[in-house]
Coordinates of C-alpha atoms in Angstrom, one line a residue:
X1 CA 113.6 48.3 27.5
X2 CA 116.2 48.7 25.1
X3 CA 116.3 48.3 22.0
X4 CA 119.8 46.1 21.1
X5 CA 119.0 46.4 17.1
X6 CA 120.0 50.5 17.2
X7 CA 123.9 49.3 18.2
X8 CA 126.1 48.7 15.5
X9 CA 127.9 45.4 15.7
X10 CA 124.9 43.8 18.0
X11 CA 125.7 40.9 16.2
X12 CA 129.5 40.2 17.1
X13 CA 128.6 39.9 20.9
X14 CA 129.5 37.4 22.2
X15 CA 126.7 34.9 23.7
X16 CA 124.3 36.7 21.8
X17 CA 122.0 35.1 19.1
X18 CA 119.0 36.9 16.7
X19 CA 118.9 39.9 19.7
X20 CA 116.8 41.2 17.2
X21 CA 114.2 38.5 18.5
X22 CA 115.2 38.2 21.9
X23 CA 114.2 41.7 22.3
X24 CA 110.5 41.9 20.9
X25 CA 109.9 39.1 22.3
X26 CA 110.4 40.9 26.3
X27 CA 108.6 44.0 25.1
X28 CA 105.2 42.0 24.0
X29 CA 105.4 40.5 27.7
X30 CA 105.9 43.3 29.5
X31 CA 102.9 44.7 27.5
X32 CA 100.8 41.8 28.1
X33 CA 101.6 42.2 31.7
X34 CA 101.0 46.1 32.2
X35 CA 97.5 45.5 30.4
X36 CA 96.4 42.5 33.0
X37 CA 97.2 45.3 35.8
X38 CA 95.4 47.9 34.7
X39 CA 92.1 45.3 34.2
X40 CA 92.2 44.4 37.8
X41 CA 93.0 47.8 39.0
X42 CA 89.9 49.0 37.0
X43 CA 88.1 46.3 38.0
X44 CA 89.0 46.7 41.8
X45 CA 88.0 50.5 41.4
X46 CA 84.7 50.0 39.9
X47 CA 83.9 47.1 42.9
X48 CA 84.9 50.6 45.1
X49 CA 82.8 53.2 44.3
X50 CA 79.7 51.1 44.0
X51 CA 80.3 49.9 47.8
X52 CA 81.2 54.1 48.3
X53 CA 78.4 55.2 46.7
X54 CA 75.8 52.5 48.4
X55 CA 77.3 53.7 51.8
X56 CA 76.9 57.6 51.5
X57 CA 73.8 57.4 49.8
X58 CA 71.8 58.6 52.6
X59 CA 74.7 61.3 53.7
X60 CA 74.2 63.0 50.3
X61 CA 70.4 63.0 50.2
X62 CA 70.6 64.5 53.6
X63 CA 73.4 67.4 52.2
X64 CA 70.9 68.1 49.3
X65 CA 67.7 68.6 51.7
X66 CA 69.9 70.5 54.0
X67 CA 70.8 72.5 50.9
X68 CA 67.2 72.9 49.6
X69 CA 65.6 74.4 52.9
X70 CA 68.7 76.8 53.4
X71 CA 68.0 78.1 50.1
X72 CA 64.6 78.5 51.0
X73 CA 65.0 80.1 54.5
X74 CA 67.9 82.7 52.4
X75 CA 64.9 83.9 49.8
X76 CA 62.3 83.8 53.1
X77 CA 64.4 86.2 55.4
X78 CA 65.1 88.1 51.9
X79 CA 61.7 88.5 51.6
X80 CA 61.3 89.6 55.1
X81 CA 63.9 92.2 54.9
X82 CA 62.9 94.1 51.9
X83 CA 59.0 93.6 53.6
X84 CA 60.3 95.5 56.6
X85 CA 62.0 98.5 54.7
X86 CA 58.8 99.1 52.4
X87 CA 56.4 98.9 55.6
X88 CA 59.1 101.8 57.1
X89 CA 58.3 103.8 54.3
X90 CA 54.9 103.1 54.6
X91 CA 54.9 103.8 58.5
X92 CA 56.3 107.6 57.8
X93 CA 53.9 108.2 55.1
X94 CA 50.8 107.5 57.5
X95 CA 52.3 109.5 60.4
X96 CA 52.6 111.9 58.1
X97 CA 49.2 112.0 57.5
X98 CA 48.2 110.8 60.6
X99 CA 49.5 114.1 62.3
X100 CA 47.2 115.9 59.1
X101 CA 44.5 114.5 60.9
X102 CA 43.9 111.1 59.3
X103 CA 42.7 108.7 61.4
X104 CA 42.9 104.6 61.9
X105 CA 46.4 104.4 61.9
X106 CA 47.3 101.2 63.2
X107 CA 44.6 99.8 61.5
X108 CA 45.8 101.0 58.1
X109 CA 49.3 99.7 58.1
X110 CA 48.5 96.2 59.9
X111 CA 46.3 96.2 56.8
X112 CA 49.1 97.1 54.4
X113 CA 51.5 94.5 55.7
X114 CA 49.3 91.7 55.7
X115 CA 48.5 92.1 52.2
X116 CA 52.4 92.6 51.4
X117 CA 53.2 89.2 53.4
X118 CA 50.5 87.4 51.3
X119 CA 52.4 88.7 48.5
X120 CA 55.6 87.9 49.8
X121 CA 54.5 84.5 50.8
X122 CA 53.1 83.8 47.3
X123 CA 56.6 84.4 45.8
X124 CA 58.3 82.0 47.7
X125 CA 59.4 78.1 47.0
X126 CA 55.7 76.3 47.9
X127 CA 57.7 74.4 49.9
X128 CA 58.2 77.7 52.3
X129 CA 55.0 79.4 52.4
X130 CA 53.4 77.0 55.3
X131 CA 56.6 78.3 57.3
X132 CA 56.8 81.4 55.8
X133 CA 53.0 82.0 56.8
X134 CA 53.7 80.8 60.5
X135 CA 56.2 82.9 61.0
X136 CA 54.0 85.9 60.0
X137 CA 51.4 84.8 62.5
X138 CA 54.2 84.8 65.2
X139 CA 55.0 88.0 64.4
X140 CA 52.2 90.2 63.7
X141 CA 51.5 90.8 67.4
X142 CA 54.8 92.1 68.1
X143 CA 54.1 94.8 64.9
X144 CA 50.8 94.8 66.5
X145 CA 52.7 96.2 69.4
X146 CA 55.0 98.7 67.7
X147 CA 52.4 100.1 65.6
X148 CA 50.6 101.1 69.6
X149 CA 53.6 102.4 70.8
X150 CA 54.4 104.6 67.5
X151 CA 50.9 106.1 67.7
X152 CA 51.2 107.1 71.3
X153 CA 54.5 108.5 71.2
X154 CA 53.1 110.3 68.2
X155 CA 49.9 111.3 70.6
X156 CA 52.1 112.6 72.9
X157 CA 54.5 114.7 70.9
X158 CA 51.4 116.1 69.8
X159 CA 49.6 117.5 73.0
X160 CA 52.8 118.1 74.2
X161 CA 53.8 121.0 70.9
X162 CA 50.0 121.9 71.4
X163 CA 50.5 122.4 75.3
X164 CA 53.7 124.2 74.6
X165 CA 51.6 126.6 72.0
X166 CA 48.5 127.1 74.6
X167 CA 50.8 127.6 78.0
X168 CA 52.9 130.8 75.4
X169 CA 50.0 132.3 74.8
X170 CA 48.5 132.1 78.5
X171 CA 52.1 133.4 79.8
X172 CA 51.2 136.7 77.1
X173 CA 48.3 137.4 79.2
X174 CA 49.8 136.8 82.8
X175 CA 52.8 139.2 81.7
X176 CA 50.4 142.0 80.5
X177 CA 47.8 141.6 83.3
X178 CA 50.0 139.5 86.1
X179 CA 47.1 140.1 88.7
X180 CA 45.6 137.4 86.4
X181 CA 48.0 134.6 87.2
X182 CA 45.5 132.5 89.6
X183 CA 43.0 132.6 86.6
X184 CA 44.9 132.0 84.1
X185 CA 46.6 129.0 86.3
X186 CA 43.5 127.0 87.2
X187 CA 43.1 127.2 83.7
X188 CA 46.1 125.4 82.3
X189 CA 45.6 122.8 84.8
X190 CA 41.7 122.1 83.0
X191 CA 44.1 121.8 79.9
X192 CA 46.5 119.0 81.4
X193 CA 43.4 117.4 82.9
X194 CA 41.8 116.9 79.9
X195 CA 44.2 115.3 77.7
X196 CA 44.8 111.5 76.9
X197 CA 47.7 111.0 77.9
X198 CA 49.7 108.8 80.8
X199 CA 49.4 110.5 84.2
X200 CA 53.5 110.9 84.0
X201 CA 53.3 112.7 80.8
X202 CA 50.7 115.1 82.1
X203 CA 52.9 116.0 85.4
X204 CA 55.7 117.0 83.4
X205 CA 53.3 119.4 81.3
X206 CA 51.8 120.5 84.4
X207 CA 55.3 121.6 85.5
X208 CA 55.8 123.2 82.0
X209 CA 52.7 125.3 82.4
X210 CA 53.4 126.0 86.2
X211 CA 57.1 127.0 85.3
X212 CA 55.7 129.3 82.2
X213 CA 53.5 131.1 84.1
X214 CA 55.1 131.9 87.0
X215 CA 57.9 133.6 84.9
X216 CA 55.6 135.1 82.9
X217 CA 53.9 137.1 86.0
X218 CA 57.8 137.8 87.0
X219 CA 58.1 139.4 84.1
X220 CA 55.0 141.0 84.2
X221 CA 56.1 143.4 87.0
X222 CA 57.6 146.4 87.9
X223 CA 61.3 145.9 87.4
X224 CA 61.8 147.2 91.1
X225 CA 59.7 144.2 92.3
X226 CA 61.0 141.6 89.6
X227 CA 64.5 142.3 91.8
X228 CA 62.7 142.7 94.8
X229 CA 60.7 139.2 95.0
X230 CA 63.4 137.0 93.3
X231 CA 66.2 138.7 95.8
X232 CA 63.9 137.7 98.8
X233 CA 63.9 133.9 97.5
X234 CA 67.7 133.4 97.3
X235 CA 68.4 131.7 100.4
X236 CA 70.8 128.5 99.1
X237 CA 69.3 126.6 102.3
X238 CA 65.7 126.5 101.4
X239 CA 66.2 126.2 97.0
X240 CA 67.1 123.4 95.0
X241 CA 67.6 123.0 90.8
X242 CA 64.4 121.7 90.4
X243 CA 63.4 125.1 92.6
X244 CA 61.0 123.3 94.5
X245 CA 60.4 125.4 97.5
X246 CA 60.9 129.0 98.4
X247 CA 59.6 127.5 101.9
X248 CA 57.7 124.4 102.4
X249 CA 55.0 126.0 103.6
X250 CA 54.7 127.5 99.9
X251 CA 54.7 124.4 97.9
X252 CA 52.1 122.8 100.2
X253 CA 49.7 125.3 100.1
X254 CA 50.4 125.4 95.9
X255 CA 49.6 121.8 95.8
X256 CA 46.3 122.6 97.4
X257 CA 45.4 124.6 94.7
X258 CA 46.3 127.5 92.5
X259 CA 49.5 129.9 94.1
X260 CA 48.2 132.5 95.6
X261 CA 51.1 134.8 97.6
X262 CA 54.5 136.1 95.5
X263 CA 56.8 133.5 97.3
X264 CA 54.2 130.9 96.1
X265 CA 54.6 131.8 92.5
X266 CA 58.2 132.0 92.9
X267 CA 58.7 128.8 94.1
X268 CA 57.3 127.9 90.9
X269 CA 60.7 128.1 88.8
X270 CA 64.0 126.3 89.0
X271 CA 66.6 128.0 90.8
X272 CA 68.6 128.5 87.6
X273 CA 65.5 129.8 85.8
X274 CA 64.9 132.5 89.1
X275 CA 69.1 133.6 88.8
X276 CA 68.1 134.2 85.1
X277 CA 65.5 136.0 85.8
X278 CA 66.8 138.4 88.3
X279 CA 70.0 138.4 86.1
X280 CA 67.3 140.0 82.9
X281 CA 66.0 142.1 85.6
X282 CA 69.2 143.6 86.7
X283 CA 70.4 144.4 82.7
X284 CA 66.5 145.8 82.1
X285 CA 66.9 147.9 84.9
X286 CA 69.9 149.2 83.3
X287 CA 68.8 149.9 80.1
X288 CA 65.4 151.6 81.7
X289 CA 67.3 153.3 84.3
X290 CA 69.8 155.4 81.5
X291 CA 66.4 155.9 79.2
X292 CA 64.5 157.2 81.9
X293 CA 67.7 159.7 83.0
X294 CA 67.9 161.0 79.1
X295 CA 64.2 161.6 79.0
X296 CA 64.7 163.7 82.5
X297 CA 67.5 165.6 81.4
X298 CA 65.6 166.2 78.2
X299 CA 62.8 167.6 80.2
X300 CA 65.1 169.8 81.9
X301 CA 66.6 170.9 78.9
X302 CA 63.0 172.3 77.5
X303 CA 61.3 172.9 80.7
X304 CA 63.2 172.5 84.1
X305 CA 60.3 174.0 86.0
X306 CA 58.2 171.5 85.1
X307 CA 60.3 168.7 86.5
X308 CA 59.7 168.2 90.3
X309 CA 62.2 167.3 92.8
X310 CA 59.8 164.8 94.1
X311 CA 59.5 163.5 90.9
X312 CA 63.2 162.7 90.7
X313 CA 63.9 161.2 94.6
X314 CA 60.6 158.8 93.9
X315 CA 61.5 157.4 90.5
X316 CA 62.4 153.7 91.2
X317 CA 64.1 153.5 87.6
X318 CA 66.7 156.1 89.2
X319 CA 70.0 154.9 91.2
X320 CA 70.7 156.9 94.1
X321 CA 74.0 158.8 92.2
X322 CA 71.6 159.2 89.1
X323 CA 68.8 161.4 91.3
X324 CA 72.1 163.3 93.0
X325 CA 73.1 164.4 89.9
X326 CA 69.7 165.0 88.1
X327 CA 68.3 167.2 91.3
X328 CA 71.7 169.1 90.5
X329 CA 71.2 169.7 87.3
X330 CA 67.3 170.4 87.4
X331 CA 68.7 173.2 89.9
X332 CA 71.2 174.6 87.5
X333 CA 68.4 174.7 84.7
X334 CA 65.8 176.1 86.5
X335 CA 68.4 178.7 87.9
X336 CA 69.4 179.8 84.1
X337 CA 65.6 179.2 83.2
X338 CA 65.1 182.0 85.9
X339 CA 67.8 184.3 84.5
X340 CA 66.8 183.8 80.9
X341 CA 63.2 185.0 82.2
X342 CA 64.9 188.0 83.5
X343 CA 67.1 188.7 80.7
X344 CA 64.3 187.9 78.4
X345 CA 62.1 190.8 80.7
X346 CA 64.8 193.5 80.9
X347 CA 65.1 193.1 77.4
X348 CA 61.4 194.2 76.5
X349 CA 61.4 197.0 79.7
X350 CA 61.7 200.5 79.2
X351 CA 65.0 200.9 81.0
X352 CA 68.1 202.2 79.3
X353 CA 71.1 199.9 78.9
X354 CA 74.4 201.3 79.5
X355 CA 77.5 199.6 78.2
X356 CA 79.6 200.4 80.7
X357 CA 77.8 198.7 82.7
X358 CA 79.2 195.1 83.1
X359 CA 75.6 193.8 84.6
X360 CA 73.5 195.3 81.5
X361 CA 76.9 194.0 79.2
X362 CA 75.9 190.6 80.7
X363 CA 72.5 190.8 80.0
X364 CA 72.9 191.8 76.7
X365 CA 74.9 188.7 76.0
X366 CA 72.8 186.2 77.7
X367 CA 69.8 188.0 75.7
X368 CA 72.0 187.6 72.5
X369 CA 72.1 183.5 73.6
X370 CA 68.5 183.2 73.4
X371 CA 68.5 183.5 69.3
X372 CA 69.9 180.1 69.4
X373 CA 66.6 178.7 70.9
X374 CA 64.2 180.4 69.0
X375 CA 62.7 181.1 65.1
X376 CA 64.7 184.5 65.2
X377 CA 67.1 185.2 62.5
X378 CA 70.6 186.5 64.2
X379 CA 70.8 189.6 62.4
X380 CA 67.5 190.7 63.1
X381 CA 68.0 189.4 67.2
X382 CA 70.8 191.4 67.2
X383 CA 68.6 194.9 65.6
X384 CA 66.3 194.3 68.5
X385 CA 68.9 194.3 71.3
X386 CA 70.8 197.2 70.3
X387 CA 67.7 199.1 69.4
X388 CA 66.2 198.1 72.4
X389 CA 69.4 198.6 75.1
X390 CA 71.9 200.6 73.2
X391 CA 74.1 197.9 73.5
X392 CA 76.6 195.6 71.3
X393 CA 76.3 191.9 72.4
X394 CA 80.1 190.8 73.3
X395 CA 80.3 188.0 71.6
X396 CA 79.0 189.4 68.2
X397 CA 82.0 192.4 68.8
X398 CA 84.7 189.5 69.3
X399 CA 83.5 187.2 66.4
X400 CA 83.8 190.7 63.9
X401 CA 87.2 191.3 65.0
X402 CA 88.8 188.1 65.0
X403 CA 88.7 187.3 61.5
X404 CA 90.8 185.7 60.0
X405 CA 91.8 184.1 55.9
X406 CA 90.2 180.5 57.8
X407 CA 86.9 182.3 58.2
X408 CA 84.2 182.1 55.5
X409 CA 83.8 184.9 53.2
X410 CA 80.7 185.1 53.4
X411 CA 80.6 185.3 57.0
X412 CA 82.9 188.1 57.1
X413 CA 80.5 189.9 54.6
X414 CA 77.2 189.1 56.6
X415 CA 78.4 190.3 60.2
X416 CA 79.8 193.4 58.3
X417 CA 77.0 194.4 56.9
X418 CA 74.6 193.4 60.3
X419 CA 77.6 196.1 61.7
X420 CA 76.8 199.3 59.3
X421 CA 73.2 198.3 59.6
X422 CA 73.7 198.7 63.3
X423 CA 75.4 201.6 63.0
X424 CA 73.1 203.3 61.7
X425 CA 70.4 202.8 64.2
X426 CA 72.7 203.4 67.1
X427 CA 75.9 204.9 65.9
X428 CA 77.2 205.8 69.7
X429 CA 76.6 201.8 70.3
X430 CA 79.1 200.7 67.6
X431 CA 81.9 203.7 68.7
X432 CA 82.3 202.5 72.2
X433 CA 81.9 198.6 71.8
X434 CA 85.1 196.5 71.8
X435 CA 88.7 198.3 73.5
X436 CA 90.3 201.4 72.4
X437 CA 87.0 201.5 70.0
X438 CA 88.2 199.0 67.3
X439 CA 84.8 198.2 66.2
X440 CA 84.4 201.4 65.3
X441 CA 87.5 200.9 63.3
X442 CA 86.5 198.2 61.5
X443 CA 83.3 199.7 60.4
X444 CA 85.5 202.9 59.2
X445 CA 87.5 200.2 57.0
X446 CA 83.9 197.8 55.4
X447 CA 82.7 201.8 54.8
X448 CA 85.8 202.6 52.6
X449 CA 86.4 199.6 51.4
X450 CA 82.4 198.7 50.1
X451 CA 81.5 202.4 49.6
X452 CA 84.0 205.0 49.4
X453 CA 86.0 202.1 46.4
X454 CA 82.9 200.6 45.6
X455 CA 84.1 196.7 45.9
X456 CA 81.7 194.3 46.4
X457 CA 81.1 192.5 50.0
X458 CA 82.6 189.5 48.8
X459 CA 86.0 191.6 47.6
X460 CA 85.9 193.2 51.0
X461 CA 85.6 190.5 52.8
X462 CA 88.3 188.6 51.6
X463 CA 90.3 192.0 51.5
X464 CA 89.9 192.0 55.5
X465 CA 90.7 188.6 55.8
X466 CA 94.2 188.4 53.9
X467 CA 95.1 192.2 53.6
X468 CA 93.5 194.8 56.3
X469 CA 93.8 193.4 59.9
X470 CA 92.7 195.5 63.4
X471 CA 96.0 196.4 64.3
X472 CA 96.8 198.1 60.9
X473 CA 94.1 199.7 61.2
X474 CA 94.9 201.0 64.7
X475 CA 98.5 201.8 63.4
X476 CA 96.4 204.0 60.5
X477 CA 94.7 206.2 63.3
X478 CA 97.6 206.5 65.6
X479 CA 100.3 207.6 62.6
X480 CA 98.5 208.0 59.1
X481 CA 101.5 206.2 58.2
X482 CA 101.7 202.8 56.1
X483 CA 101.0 199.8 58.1
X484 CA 104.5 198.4 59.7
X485 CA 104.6 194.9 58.2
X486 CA 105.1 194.8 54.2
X487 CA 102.6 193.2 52.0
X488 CA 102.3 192.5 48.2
X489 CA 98.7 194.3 47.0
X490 CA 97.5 191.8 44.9
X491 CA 95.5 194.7 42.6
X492 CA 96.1 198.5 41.7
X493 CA 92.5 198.8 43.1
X494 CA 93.4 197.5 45.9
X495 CA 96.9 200.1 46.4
X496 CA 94.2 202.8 45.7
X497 CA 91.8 201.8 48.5
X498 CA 94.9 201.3 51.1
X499 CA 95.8 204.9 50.2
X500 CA 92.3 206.5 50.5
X501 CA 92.0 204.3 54.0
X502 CA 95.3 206.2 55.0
X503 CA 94.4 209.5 54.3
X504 CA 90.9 209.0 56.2
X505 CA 91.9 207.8 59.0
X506 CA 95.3 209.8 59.4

């Protein structure tokens, strides 16, 4: 409400008397009536919520119980949880130990948890623990349960690693004594029979062994009759992936007792376990079958007498090209073992060679081959053969003349000097070896060159190589003149040996 007093010249209005009065008077009713509102309205409000608050009464009690055992089932399946995750911990350790050999397994762990439920129950609101303890009763047959089923999947696993461990080493024997198999067979069945496990469980480690076994005696054989019995047993018609029947004759008779005829065993294995197997044999029949041809040709290569030709067609390891070729080279050995023989006598008889002669010219070179075989030093192979025949082996004569600044020094020196040595125990040998005499020639030049100037061998030798060659030397005998082609002497010594080579053999 306004207050009129703040205008100036309030007082001039007209109709207006004391506004100044007027005007408190209307505020101190308005307040008087603003304060008797709010009392009733207060009043009216309290009268409310004590009616409210009568009426719900119940509804709240009920929201607080409700409250209070939700809280309590929270910390109870808490409780529960954690309870489960220690006793999983606890479960691992004692199979642990359990598969050590520690016994009472179930009994140990229902004996764990009880005493960690009393402990959990004990920690709970005491308003919980006659629920909390009922629901443990409920539930401990169901752990009572799961403990029974752990331990005999644990049982099982075991005989069945241990099975697996027995039937491996019972296979060993069968593949090193196959003719063992029915043994060794009725045996692994005593082993399924005894253990303690569900009749299913033991079929499929009967099959295990059965399976093992039969491969095992597979594998045991010849590789000729791995091929040859797995071959007979692939007919698509009569096989299946489990491989249960080569014939159903078989697989009767093997449920009757222990397999007793090849097919029988066979049947045994799985049709993809028999196409492995005869795939192994195949690649082992390989390998074996290249081995057994190096260790043939080997045999031939020391001794082809001693290799039969029967002992070639009736190898089983052999293909048919592999014995073809074989029998041909055991005759080409043998035939060169023979002419070796011959050589080798001709060389020791008392008949002369003659060098003209082209058979004793071969001779003497196949005798000359032999030094390659044998303890003999060349040099000295090559004394006997000339001292023995008179004759120069070829192939010595060719390897002296066709030297070259590529071949060793050393070599040149060595076959020089096996030359004058020789020489000198069959001069006429030397003269009339290689054509138009040229290893006579060459012997003329090592003489002048190591003795008549007194170089060493090593001098000489390289001298041959880069300096003195055949047909110089042949130019020398036919002219006395210099050699045709121009060369730069690489020494005065050297200018003084081609001179004194000129004048000798000019």
């Amino acid at each position: 409400m306004a207050r009129f007093s703040k205008f100036n010249g309030v007082l001039t209005l007209p109709g207006v008397t004391t506004p100044q009065v007027i005007a408190d008077t209307a505020v101190g009713e308005a307040r008087e009536g603003l304060g008797a509102q709010i009392g009733r309205t207060v009043s009216g409000l309290a009268r409310l919520a004590g009616k409210s608050l009568e009426q719900n009464a119940p509804r709240i009690k009920e929201v607080a119980r409700v409250r209070e055992q939700n809280s309590g089932t929270f910390e109870l399946l808490k409780s529960q949880v954690k309870l489960n995750a220690s006793m999983r911990e606890a479960e691992a350790e004692q199979r642990q130990r359990a598969l050590a050999g520690e016994r009472a397994y179930s009994e140990t762990l229902l004996a764990r948890r009880r005493d960690a439920e009393q402990a959990m129950i004990k920690d709970l609101p005491p308003e919980m623990q006659i629920l909390a303890g009922e629901r443990v009763r409920q539930k401990e047959p169901d752990y009572l349960a799961h403990l029974a089923e752990q331990e005999y999947a644990d049982d099982v696993s075991y005989y069945r690693q241990s099975a697996a461990e027995i039937f491996e080493m019972l296979a060993e024997e069968v593949r090193l004594e196959p003719e063992k198999f029915p043994e060794i067979d009725a045996f692994a069945s005593e082993v399924v029979a005894s253990m303690p496990i569900a009749g299913a469980q033991k079929a499929v480690l009967s099959r295990h062994a059965e399976e093992a076994l039969a491969s095992a005696w597979i594998e045991g054989l010849p590789l000729s009759e791995q091929i040859r019995h797995l071959k007979e047993d692939e007919d698509p018609g009569q096989t299946t992936d489990r491989g249960d029947a080569a014939t159903n004759a078989d697989r009767t008779r093997k449920e009757e007792g222990v397999a007793e005829t090849a097919s029988e065993k066979v049947a045994l294995l799985g049709a993809t376990q028999r196409k492995s197997l005869l795939t192994n044999a195949y690649r082992n029949l390989a390998i074996e079958s290249l081995r057994e041809e190096e260790r043939i040709v080997s045999r031939l290569s020391q001794d082809p007498i001693s290799v039969r030709q029967r002992d070639i067609q009736d190898n089983d390891l052999l293909s048919e090209f592999q014995k073809q070729k074989l029998s041909v080279e055991r005759e080409t050995q043998a035939n060169e073992q023979v002419t070796r023989l011959s050589v080798a006598n001709w060389l020791v008889s008392t008949e002369a060679g003659n060098q003209f002669e082209p058979d004793h010219q071969l001779r003497t070179d196949k005798a000359f081959a032999l030094f390659e075989e044998g303890d003999v030093r060349e040099d000295d192979h090559i004394r006997g053969i000339v001292n023995s025949k008179g004759i120069v082996p070829g192939s010595f004569v060719a390897r002296v003349l066709n030297t070259g600044p590529a071949t060793p020094n050393d070599e040149i020196g060595r076959d020089h000097e096996t030359l004058q040595e020789i020489a000198s125990l069959n001069e006429r040998a030397v003269e009339f070896s290689g054509k138009t005499r040229d290893l006579q020639k060459r012997l003329n030049i090592w003489v002048a060159l190591t003795g008549g100037s007194g170089l060493s061998p090593e001098v000489a030798a390289r001298r041959i190589a880069h300096g003195i060659s055949t047909e110089d030397s042949v130019a020398i005998t036919e002219s006395g003149a210099a050699p045709s082609r121009q060369r730069v002497l690489s020494s005065p010594t050297e200018e003084v040996v081609l001179v004194n080579l000129r004048n000798m053999l000019g």
